[in-house]
Short mmCIF file of C-alpha atoms and ligand atoms in Angstrom, two decimals:
data_model
loop_
_atom_site.label_atom_id
_atom_site.label_comp_id
_atom_site.label_asym_id
_atom_site.label_seq_id
_atom_site.Cartn_x
_atom_site.Cartn_y
_atom_site.Cartn_z
CA MET A 1 41.49 -31.21 -17.97
CA SER A 2 41.92 -34.44 -19.60
CA LEU A 3 39.59 -37.07 -17.99
CA ASP A 4 41.93 -40.30 -17.74
CA TRP A 5 41.72 -40.85 -14.78
CA ILE A 6 37.65 -41.70 -15.46
CA THR A 7 37.13 -45.40 -16.95
CA PRO A 8 33.66 -46.97 -17.92
CA ALA A 9 32.32 -49.48 -15.87
CA ASP A 10 34.21 -53.22 -17.15
CA ARG A 11 30.51 -54.52 -18.04
CA LEU A 12 31.01 -51.74 -21.30
CA SER A 13 34.93 -52.71 -21.85
CA ALA A 14 33.07 -56.63 -21.97
CA LEU A 15 30.88 -56.10 -24.57
CA PRO A 16 31.73 -56.85 -28.45
CA PRO A 17 31.89 -54.01 -30.36
CA TYR A 18 27.90 -52.77 -31.88
CA VAL A 19 28.30 -53.93 -35.58
CA PHE A 20 25.38 -51.30 -36.56
CA ALA A 21 27.33 -47.89 -34.99
CA ARG A 22 30.01 -49.42 -37.19
CA LEU A 23 28.23 -49.66 -40.05
CA ASP A 24 26.68 -45.88 -39.08
CA GLU A 25 30.11 -44.51 -39.81
CA LEU A 26 31.33 -46.54 -42.47
CA LYS A 27 27.68 -45.32 -44.00
CA ALA A 28 28.57 -41.72 -43.19
CA ARG A 29 32.03 -42.05 -44.81
CA ALA A 30 30.52 -43.16 -48.19
CA ARG A 31 27.94 -40.56 -48.53
CA GLU A 32 30.69 -38.04 -47.40
CA GLN A 33 32.18 -39.45 -50.77
CA GLY A 34 29.14 -38.52 -53.22
CA LEU A 35 28.08 -42.47 -52.84
CA ASP A 36 23.98 -42.94 -52.90
CA LEU A 37 23.29 -45.50 -50.85
CA ILE A 38 20.58 -48.10 -50.59
CA ASP A 39 20.64 -48.87 -46.88
CA LEU A 40 19.20 -52.66 -46.75
CA GLY A 41 21.32 -52.82 -43.31
CA MET A 42 19.00 -52.26 -40.20
CA GLY A 43 15.44 -53.77 -39.49
CA ASN A 44 14.17 -49.94 -39.58
CA PRO A 45 10.77 -50.18 -41.65
CA ASP A 46 10.05 -47.77 -44.00
CA GLY A 47 6.26 -47.28 -44.32
CA PRO A 48 4.16 -44.39 -42.12
CA THR A 49 2.68 -45.21 -39.15
CA PRO A 50 -1.14 -45.97 -39.88
CA GLN A 51 -3.33 -42.72 -40.31
CA PRO A 52 -5.63 -44.16 -37.11
CA VAL A 53 -3.04 -44.31 -34.68
CA VAL A 54 -1.22 -40.99 -35.79
CA ASP A 55 -4.32 -39.11 -35.75
CA ALA A 56 -4.80 -40.84 -32.02
CA ALA A 57 -1.53 -39.66 -30.92
CA ILE A 58 -2.66 -35.78 -32.50
CA ALA A 59 -5.90 -36.34 -29.72
CA ALA A 60 -4.24 -37.77 -26.69
CA LEU A 61 -1.37 -34.62 -27.32
CA GLN A 62 -4.05 -32.09 -27.12
CA ASN A 63 -5.21 -33.83 -23.81
CA PRO A 64 -3.45 -31.90 -20.59
CA ALA A 65 -4.24 -35.31 -18.50
CA ASN A 66 -2.17 -37.37 -20.57
CA HIS A 67 0.98 -34.50 -19.57
CA GLY A 68 2.32 -35.77 -16.61
CA TYR A 69 4.35 -39.00 -15.50
CA PRO A 70 2.71 -42.03 -17.13
CA PRO A 71 1.68 -44.39 -14.55
CA PHE A 72 5.10 -46.98 -13.75
CA GLU A 73 3.06 -50.07 -14.66
CA GLY A 74 1.69 -48.18 -17.83
CA THR A 75 -1.82 -47.26 -18.46
CA ALA A 76 -4.49 -49.65 -17.26
CA SER A 77 -6.50 -48.87 -20.68
CA PHE A 78 -2.94 -50.04 -22.72
CA ARG A 79 -2.77 -53.06 -20.96
CA ARG A 80 -6.27 -54.00 -21.27
CA ALA A 81 -5.86 -53.72 -24.95
CA ILE A 82 -2.74 -55.68 -24.94
CA THR A 83 -4.39 -58.60 -23.42
CA ASP A 84 -7.64 -58.51 -25.45
CA TRP A 85 -5.25 -58.46 -28.57
CA TYR A 86 -3.45 -61.26 -27.27
CA GLY A 87 -6.84 -63.30 -26.27
CA ARG A 88 -7.87 -62.24 -30.10
CA ARG A 89 -4.69 -63.33 -31.78
CA TYR A 90 -3.73 -66.96 -29.91
CA GLY A 91 -7.00 -67.58 -27.74
CA VAL A 92 -4.92 -66.96 -24.44
CA GLU A 93 -6.23 -65.29 -21.39
CA LEU A 94 -3.65 -62.89 -19.63
CA ASP A 95 -3.98 -60.75 -16.43
CA PRO A 96 -3.99 -57.25 -17.62
CA ASP A 97 -3.02 -56.07 -13.98
CA GLY A 98 0.13 -58.60 -13.38
CA GLU A 99 0.65 -60.77 -17.07
CA ALA A 100 1.59 -58.16 -18.88
CA LEU A 101 3.60 -54.61 -18.98
CA PRO A 102 4.17 -51.91 -21.58
CA LEU A 103 8.00 -51.40 -22.40
CA LEU A 104 9.80 -48.33 -24.32
CA GLY A 105 10.38 -50.90 -26.69
CA SER A 106 10.96 -54.83 -27.01
CA LYS A 107 15.02 -54.31 -26.72
CA GLU A 108 15.03 -51.98 -23.63
CA GLY A 109 12.75 -54.91 -22.13
CA LEU A 110 14.83 -57.42 -23.28
CA THR A 111 18.09 -56.19 -21.89
CA HIS A 112 16.71 -54.80 -18.86
CA LEU A 113 15.33 -58.33 -17.83
CA ALA A 114 18.52 -59.76 -17.85
CA ILE A 115 19.67 -56.79 -15.43
CA ALA A 116 16.77 -57.74 -12.95
CA TYR A 117 17.50 -61.82 -13.32
CA VAL A 118 20.96 -62.28 -14.34
CA ASN A 119 23.97 -62.52 -11.35
CA PRO A 120 27.33 -62.05 -12.50
CA GLY A 121 28.66 -65.41 -13.25
CA ASP A 122 25.26 -66.89 -14.37
CA LEU A 123 24.81 -69.05 -17.18
CA VAL A 124 22.59 -67.67 -20.26
CA LEU A 125 21.46 -69.96 -23.17
CA VAL A 126 21.74 -67.63 -26.27
CA PRO A 127 21.21 -68.93 -29.92
CA SER A 128 24.16 -67.27 -31.92
CA PRO A 129 23.22 -65.92 -34.67
CA SER A 130 20.77 -64.09 -32.94
CA TYR A 131 19.24 -60.36 -32.24
CA PRO A 132 22.09 -58.91 -29.74
CA ALA A 133 19.91 -57.76 -27.06
CA HIS A 134 19.87 -61.08 -25.95
CA PHE A 135 23.91 -61.66 -25.63
CA ARG A 136 24.34 -58.55 -24.97
CA GLY A 137 21.63 -57.76 -21.74
CA PRO A 138 22.99 -60.89 -20.02
CA LEU A 139 26.72 -59.50 -20.55
CA ILE A 140 25.67 -56.16 -19.15
CA ALA A 141 24.65 -57.88 -16.11
CA GLY A 142 27.60 -60.06 -16.15
CA GLY A 143 26.40 -63.37 -16.95
CA ARG A 144 27.89 -65.82 -19.06
CA ILE A 145 26.93 -66.88 -22.51
CA HIS A 146 26.70 -70.49 -23.26
CA SER A 147 26.10 -70.16 -27.36
CA ILE A 148 23.70 -72.53 -29.11
CA ILE A 149 25.35 -72.67 -32.66
CA LEU A 150 22.45 -72.97 -35.14
CA LYS A 151 23.00 -74.43 -38.53
CA PRO A 152 21.20 -73.98 -41.51
CA GLU A 153 20.78 -78.28 -42.08
CA GLN A 154 18.46 -77.96 -39.19
CA ASP A 155 16.98 -74.98 -41.09
CA TRP A 156 18.00 -72.34 -37.80
CA LEU A 157 16.06 -74.55 -35.10
CA ILE A 158 18.01 -74.82 -31.77
CA ASP A 159 18.89 -78.85 -31.58
CA LEU A 160 18.05 -79.05 -27.75
CA GLY A 161 19.45 -82.47 -28.06
CA SER A 162 22.90 -81.04 -28.71
CA ILE A 163 22.86 -79.13 -25.20
CA PRO A 164 24.62 -81.05 -22.83
CA ASP A 165 22.54 -81.87 -19.66
CA SER A 166 25.85 -80.69 -17.79
CA VAL A 167 24.66 -76.94 -19.04
CA ALA A 168 21.58 -77.08 -19.05
CA GLU A 169 21.45 -77.92 -15.57
CA GLN A 170 23.36 -74.92 -15.16
CA ALA A 171 21.58 -72.57 -17.07
CA LYS A 172 18.67 -70.08 -15.53
CA ILE A 173 17.79 -68.52 -18.80
CA LEU A 174 17.19 -68.93 -22.76
CA TYR A 175 16.72 -66.19 -24.84
CA PHE A 176 15.21 -67.25 -28.15
CA ASN A 177 13.57 -65.59 -31.45
CA TYR A 178 11.33 -67.44 -34.24
CA PRO A 179 10.35 -66.16 -36.85
CA SER A 180 14.10 -65.13 -36.34
CA ASN A 181 16.35 -61.99 -36.44
CA PRO A 182 18.44 -62.64 -38.62
CA THR A 183 17.61 -65.69 -40.22
CA ALA A 184 14.04 -65.32 -40.79
CA ALA A 185 13.81 -68.91 -39.76
CA THR A 186 10.74 -69.83 -38.57
CA ALA A 187 9.43 -72.96 -35.85
CA PRO A 188 6.57 -74.96 -35.91
CA ARG A 189 4.09 -75.79 -33.16
CA GLU A 190 6.50 -78.75 -31.91
CA PHE A 191 9.21 -77.18 -31.51
CA PHE A 192 7.57 -75.02 -28.83
CA GLN A 193 6.12 -77.86 -27.27
CA ASP A 194 9.92 -79.10 -26.99
CA ILE A 195 11.43 -76.43 -25.72
CA VAL A 196 9.11 -75.73 -23.12
CA LYS A 197 9.21 -78.94 -21.86
CA PHE A 198 13.13 -78.91 -21.65
CA ALA A 199 12.40 -75.44 -19.86
CA ARG A 200 10.60 -77.52 -17.34
CA LYS A 201 12.75 -79.71 -16.62
CA HIS A 202 15.49 -78.41 -16.70
CA GLU A 203 14.05 -75.23 -14.62
CA ILE A 204 15.38 -72.46 -16.75
CA LEU A 205 13.46 -69.27 -17.62
CA LEU A 206 12.65 -69.44 -21.02
CA VAL A 207 12.35 -65.52 -22.82
CA HIS A 208 10.74 -66.01 -26.10
CA ASP A 209 11.37 -62.58 -28.55
CA LEU A 210 8.39 -62.70 -31.33
CA CYS A 211 8.92 -59.10 -32.48
CA TYR A 212 7.90 -60.80 -36.13
CA ALA A 213 4.66 -61.71 -34.53
CA GLU A 214 2.82 -60.26 -37.92
CA LEU A 215 5.10 -60.04 -40.92
CA ALA A 216 4.35 -63.58 -41.98
CA PHE A 217 3.19 -64.87 -45.21
CA ASP A 218 1.84 -67.26 -47.73
CA GLY A 219 -0.59 -68.36 -44.72
CA PHE A 220 1.71 -69.09 -42.02
CA HIS A 221 1.06 -68.21 -38.55
CA PRO A 222 3.85 -67.95 -36.02
CA THR A 223 2.89 -69.68 -32.47
CA SER A 224 3.23 -67.60 -29.48
CA LEU A 225 4.85 -69.31 -26.76
CA LEU A 226 2.11 -68.99 -24.45
CA GLU A 227 0.03 -70.86 -26.34
CA ILE A 228 1.58 -74.00 -25.08
CA PRO A 229 0.53 -75.52 -22.19
CA GLY A 230 2.74 -74.57 -19.09
CA ALA A 231 4.12 -72.01 -20.93
CA LYS A 232 3.28 -69.47 -18.69
CA GLU A 233 4.53 -71.04 -15.39
CA ILE A 234 8.54 -71.03 -17.13
CA GLY A 235 8.33 -67.98 -19.73
CA VAL A 236 7.69 -64.63 -20.92
CA GLU A 237 7.20 -63.39 -24.55
CA PHE A 238 8.20 -59.96 -26.32
CA HIS A 239 6.54 -57.78 -28.47
CA THR A 240 6.87 -54.89 -29.77
CA LEU A 241 4.55 -52.54 -32.33
CA SER A 242 8.07 -51.00 -34.43
CA LYS A 243 7.79 -53.77 -36.62
CA THR A 244 4.28 -54.48 -37.80
CA TYR A 245 2.74 -51.38 -37.35
CA ASN A 246 5.57 -49.35 -38.83
CA MET A 247 6.18 -47.65 -35.12
CA ALA A 248 9.75 -48.12 -34.96
CA GLY A 249 10.60 -45.00 -34.12
CA TRP A 250 7.54 -44.25 -30.91
CA ARG A 251 9.57 -46.65 -29.04
CA VAL A 252 6.48 -49.16 -27.68
CA GLY A 253 6.41 -52.69 -26.98
CA PHE A 254 5.55 -54.90 -23.98
CA VAL A 255 5.63 -58.44 -22.44
CA VAL A 256 3.34 -60.69 -21.62
CA GLY A 257 3.80 -64.01 -19.40
CA ASN A 258 4.85 -65.37 -15.71
CA ARG A 259 3.46 -62.59 -13.15
CA HIS A 260 6.55 -63.10 -11.32
CA VAL A 261 8.98 -62.29 -13.66
CA ILE A 262 7.22 -59.59 -14.61
CA GLN A 263 7.12 -58.18 -11.37
CA GLY A 264 10.92 -58.23 -11.50
CA LEU A 265 10.88 -56.00 -14.57
CA ARG A 266 8.55 -54.00 -13.22
CA THR A 267 10.28 -53.31 -9.92
CA LEU A 268 13.80 -53.01 -11.98
CA LYS A 269 12.09 -50.77 -14.24
CA THR A 270 10.53 -48.54 -11.62
CA ASN A 271 13.92 -47.48 -10.32
CA LEU A 272 15.00 -46.57 -13.89
CA ASP A 273 12.15 -44.81 -16.23
CA TYR A 274 8.90 -43.26 -15.88
CA GLY A 275 7.43 -45.55 -19.04
CA ILE A 276 5.91 -44.18 -22.17
CA PHE A 277 4.59 -41.06 -22.74
CA ALA A 278 0.77 -41.67 -22.34
CA ALA A 279 -0.53 -40.24 -25.47
CA LEU A 280 1.80 -42.89 -27.25
CA GLN A 281 0.20 -45.49 -24.97
CA SER A 282 -3.13 -44.08 -26.19
CA ALA A 283 -2.17 -44.32 -30.09
CA ALA A 284 -0.53 -47.72 -29.54
CA GLU A 285 -3.87 -49.00 -28.25
CA THR A 286 -5.47 -47.61 -31.25
CA ALA A 287 -2.81 -49.55 -33.35
CA LEU A 288 -3.65 -52.73 -31.37
CA GLN A 289 -7.02 -52.95 -32.42
CA LEU A 290 -6.75 -51.47 -36.06
CA PRO A 291 -8.64 -53.80 -38.22
CA ASP A 292 -6.83 -56.45 -40.08
CA VAL A 293 -6.62 -54.91 -43.47
CA TYR A 294 -3.72 -53.00 -42.02
CA LEU A 295 -2.11 -55.97 -41.43
CA HIS A 296 -2.38 -57.53 -44.86
CA GLU A 297 -1.07 -54.62 -46.11
CA VAL A 298 2.35 -54.37 -44.42
CA GLN A 299 2.87 -57.98 -45.08
CA ALA A 300 1.69 -57.95 -48.72
CA ARG A 301 4.63 -55.11 -49.26
CA TYR A 302 7.52 -57.42 -47.39
CA ARG A 303 6.20 -60.01 -49.64
CA THR A 304 6.27 -58.22 -52.93
CA ARG A 305 9.96 -57.30 -51.65
CA ARG A 306 11.15 -61.16 -50.81
CA ASP A 307 9.82 -62.20 -53.86
CA PHE A 308 11.97 -59.54 -56.39
CA LEU A 309 14.57 -59.57 -54.46
CA ILE A 310 14.80 -63.50 -54.32
CA ASP A 311 13.81 -63.68 -57.92
CA GLY A 312 17.05 -61.21 -58.86
CA LEU A 313 19.53 -62.97 -56.50
CA ALA A 314 18.80 -66.07 -58.29
CA LYS A 315 19.81 -64.36 -61.61
CA LEU A 316 23.02 -63.57 -60.02
CA GLY A 317 23.57 -67.29 -58.60
CA TRP A 318 22.00 -66.90 -54.50
CA THR A 319 19.39 -69.98 -54.10
CA VAL A 320 18.03 -68.26 -51.21
CA PRO A 321 14.74 -69.93 -49.74
CA LYS A 322 11.66 -68.59 -49.24
CA THR A 323 10.74 -66.98 -46.29
CA ARG A 324 7.62 -67.29 -44.63
CA ALA A 325 8.10 -64.42 -41.96
CA THR A 326 10.26 -61.25 -41.14
CA MET A 327 11.61 -58.39 -43.05
CA TYR A 328 14.87 -60.03 -44.02
CA LEU A 329 16.83 -62.70 -46.32
CA TRP A 330 19.44 -64.01 -44.76
CA VAL A 331 21.44 -64.47 -47.69
CA PRO A 332 25.39 -66.93 -48.07
CA CYS A 333 28.86 -64.73 -48.42
CA PRO A 334 30.30 -66.53 -51.94
CA PRO A 335 32.49 -69.42 -50.38
CA GLY A 336 35.72 -68.45 -48.60
CA VAL A 337 34.42 -64.51 -48.21
CA GLY A 338 33.74 -63.86 -44.52
CA SER A 339 31.06 -61.64 -43.75
CA THR A 340 32.71 -58.27 -42.63
CA ASP A 341 34.90 -58.44 -45.67
CA PHE A 342 31.84 -59.20 -47.96
CA ALA A 343 29.52 -56.42 -46.57
CA LEU A 344 32.20 -54.39 -46.89
CA SER A 345 33.05 -54.78 -50.43
CA VAL A 346 28.91 -54.68 -51.23
CA LEU A 347 29.42 -51.15 -49.84
CA GLN A 348 32.39 -49.87 -51.18
CA GLN A 349 31.57 -50.96 -54.52
CA THR A 350 27.88 -50.61 -54.96
CA GLY A 351 26.38 -48.44 -51.76
CA VAL A 352 24.26 -51.23 -50.90
CA VAL A 353 24.20 -51.35 -46.80
CA VAL A 354 24.14 -54.86 -45.99
CA THR A 355 24.27 -56.20 -42.28
CA PRO A 356 27.71 -59.05 -41.74
CA GLY A 357 26.25 -61.48 -40.35
CA ASN A 358 28.81 -62.00 -37.38
CA ALA A 359 27.20 -58.76 -36.00
CA PHE A 360 24.59 -61.43 -34.58
CA GLY A 361 27.35 -63.75 -33.16
CA ALA A 362 30.05 -66.04 -34.43
CA GLY A 363 27.12 -68.67 -35.61
CA GLY A 364 26.24 -65.90 -38.38
CA GLU A 365 29.53 -66.02 -39.92
CA GLY A 366 29.10 -66.86 -43.68
CA TYR A 367 25.92 -65.00 -44.45
CA VAL A 368 24.64 -61.44 -44.65
CA ARG A 369 21.19 -60.18 -43.51
CA VAL A 370 19.42 -58.48 -45.95
CA SER A 371 16.49 -56.00 -45.17
CA LEU A 372 13.16 -55.67 -47.23
CA ILE A 373 13.02 -52.05 -46.05
CA ALA A 374 13.28 -49.99 -50.01
CA GLU A 375 10.96 -50.34 -52.73
CA CYS A 376 10.94 -52.99 -55.51
CA ASP A 377 12.50 -49.63 -57.97
CA ARG A 378 15.43 -49.40 -55.12
CA LEU A 379 15.74 -53.13 -55.44
CA GLN A 380 16.00 -53.40 -58.44
CA ASP A 381 18.91 -50.75 -58.62
CA ALA A 382 20.73 -52.84 -56.21
CA LEU A 383 20.85 -55.37 -57.77
CA GLN A 384 21.85 -53.91 -60.96
CA ARG A 385 24.68 -52.17 -59.05
CA PHE A 386 25.34 -56.14 -58.14
CA HIS A 387 25.10 -56.46 -61.42
CA GLN A 388 27.45 -53.79 -62.85
CA ALA A 389 30.24 -54.71 -60.01
CA ASN A 390 29.94 -58.45 -60.87
CA ILE A 391 28.98 -59.64 -57.40
CA ARG A 392 27.70 -62.54 -57.65
CA TYR A 393 27.03 -66.01 -56.20
CA GLN A 394 30.31 -68.09 -57.44
CA PRO A 395 30.14 -72.22 -57.05
CA GLU A 396 33.33 -73.45 -55.52
CA ALA A 397 35.43 -72.82 -58.15
CA VAL A 398 36.44 -75.32 -60.89
CA ILE A 399 39.48 -77.41 -60.83
CA SER A 400 40.40 -78.03 -64.66
C1 PLP B 1 14.37 -59.90 -32.61
C2 PLP B 1 14.25 -58.33 -32.49
N1 PLP B 1 13.56 -58.51 -31.14
C3 PLP B 1 13.85 -56.99 -30.63
C4 PLP B 1 13.81 -56.11 -31.38
C5 PLP B 1 13.65 -54.26 -30.87
O1 PLP B 1 12.39 -53.70 -31.05
P1 PLP B 1 11.85 -52.71 -30.05
O2 PLP B 1 11.70 -51.61 -31.54
O3 PLP B 1 10.52 -53.13 -30.03
O4 PLP B 1 12.60 -52.36 -29.57
C6 PLP B 1 14.28 -56.20 -33.46
C7 PLP B 1 14.68 -55.20 -33.66
O5 PLP B 1 15.16 -55.40 -34.96
C8 PLP B 1 14.29 -57.39 -33.10
O6 PLP B 1 14.62 -57.46 -35.10
#
């Protein structure tokens, strides 16, 4: 029997196609054709989870006390580990009972926050380019998006002055993310002070995504929104264990900040899920308590790859600024070539997967994102293939 009488809800058809899913299809096709893919497309860390975390998970699995439904709001000891970590990292004091909530990965929480707070027609400010959940969550909720186009000449920072007062007055939420996926841009503390002032003036909820809190190099320390006085009154901040601790498959993240906002998200989630398997929360606690040597290892891995790839791309004509954080390079397409066309031609000609910048919104057009998720010998193979296929950054055509 045909099911053509049942159609998905309008909220699904309002969504633009998820480019990563489309990339997956293309990758599968390329593999079928026998191409040896070098996949630098996703932000999926390639290292193993630290052994003490795996050991803690195994021990917690053996404990029948962990086998039932976990508490809705997360285990008390994981929440305490989160607020202790926050105190150590940022000197910010948080109440583990109301100002911290474990999540099934931060993507889940970022999206559900919009379901909990955005009514159909509400205006949400979202930079473009940005991590897709920042605009897809509000779209699923029926919100209207005002895209703040980011520009290289402003170091990909949000220009708060460019947001008309009439827009700011209507806006309910502003999502933002520094260090940034996809641009790898970082924001100085003064920027955070300005955005808190802006949000307080216009009564906008700030949602900061500090996914790359620890993936920073060369002595740079990303700022937490909650370090800024007054931020907790108008903001929340999302974190993940996926990147820092190579735990993307475990699905563990958390949100901290304003207790009323966290309570709203918790109420929604109480109706949707039962939270994270308690054994994994126990292992996640171990991750947050690891000595800094683990962090230094993971930082060194990405820093080495960053330097290697930036040098190699320079030999092919690209000038890519040295990033101070994240696991990405944000690489301009050759002039006149669109980001989807460029990513597809790189995939077809070389088997190297990069993500077209427009997957992150219209503001990402003209760029591709390259993830530093392969060892230098594989990155060398990728560069060699670019060289052989004559994929290089050609400056403007010379007019004779
Ligand atoms: C900026 C940003 N936020 C959130 C996420 C999702 O992280 P999680 O694995 O915690 O869902 C990602 C993943 O790439 C990201 O880049």
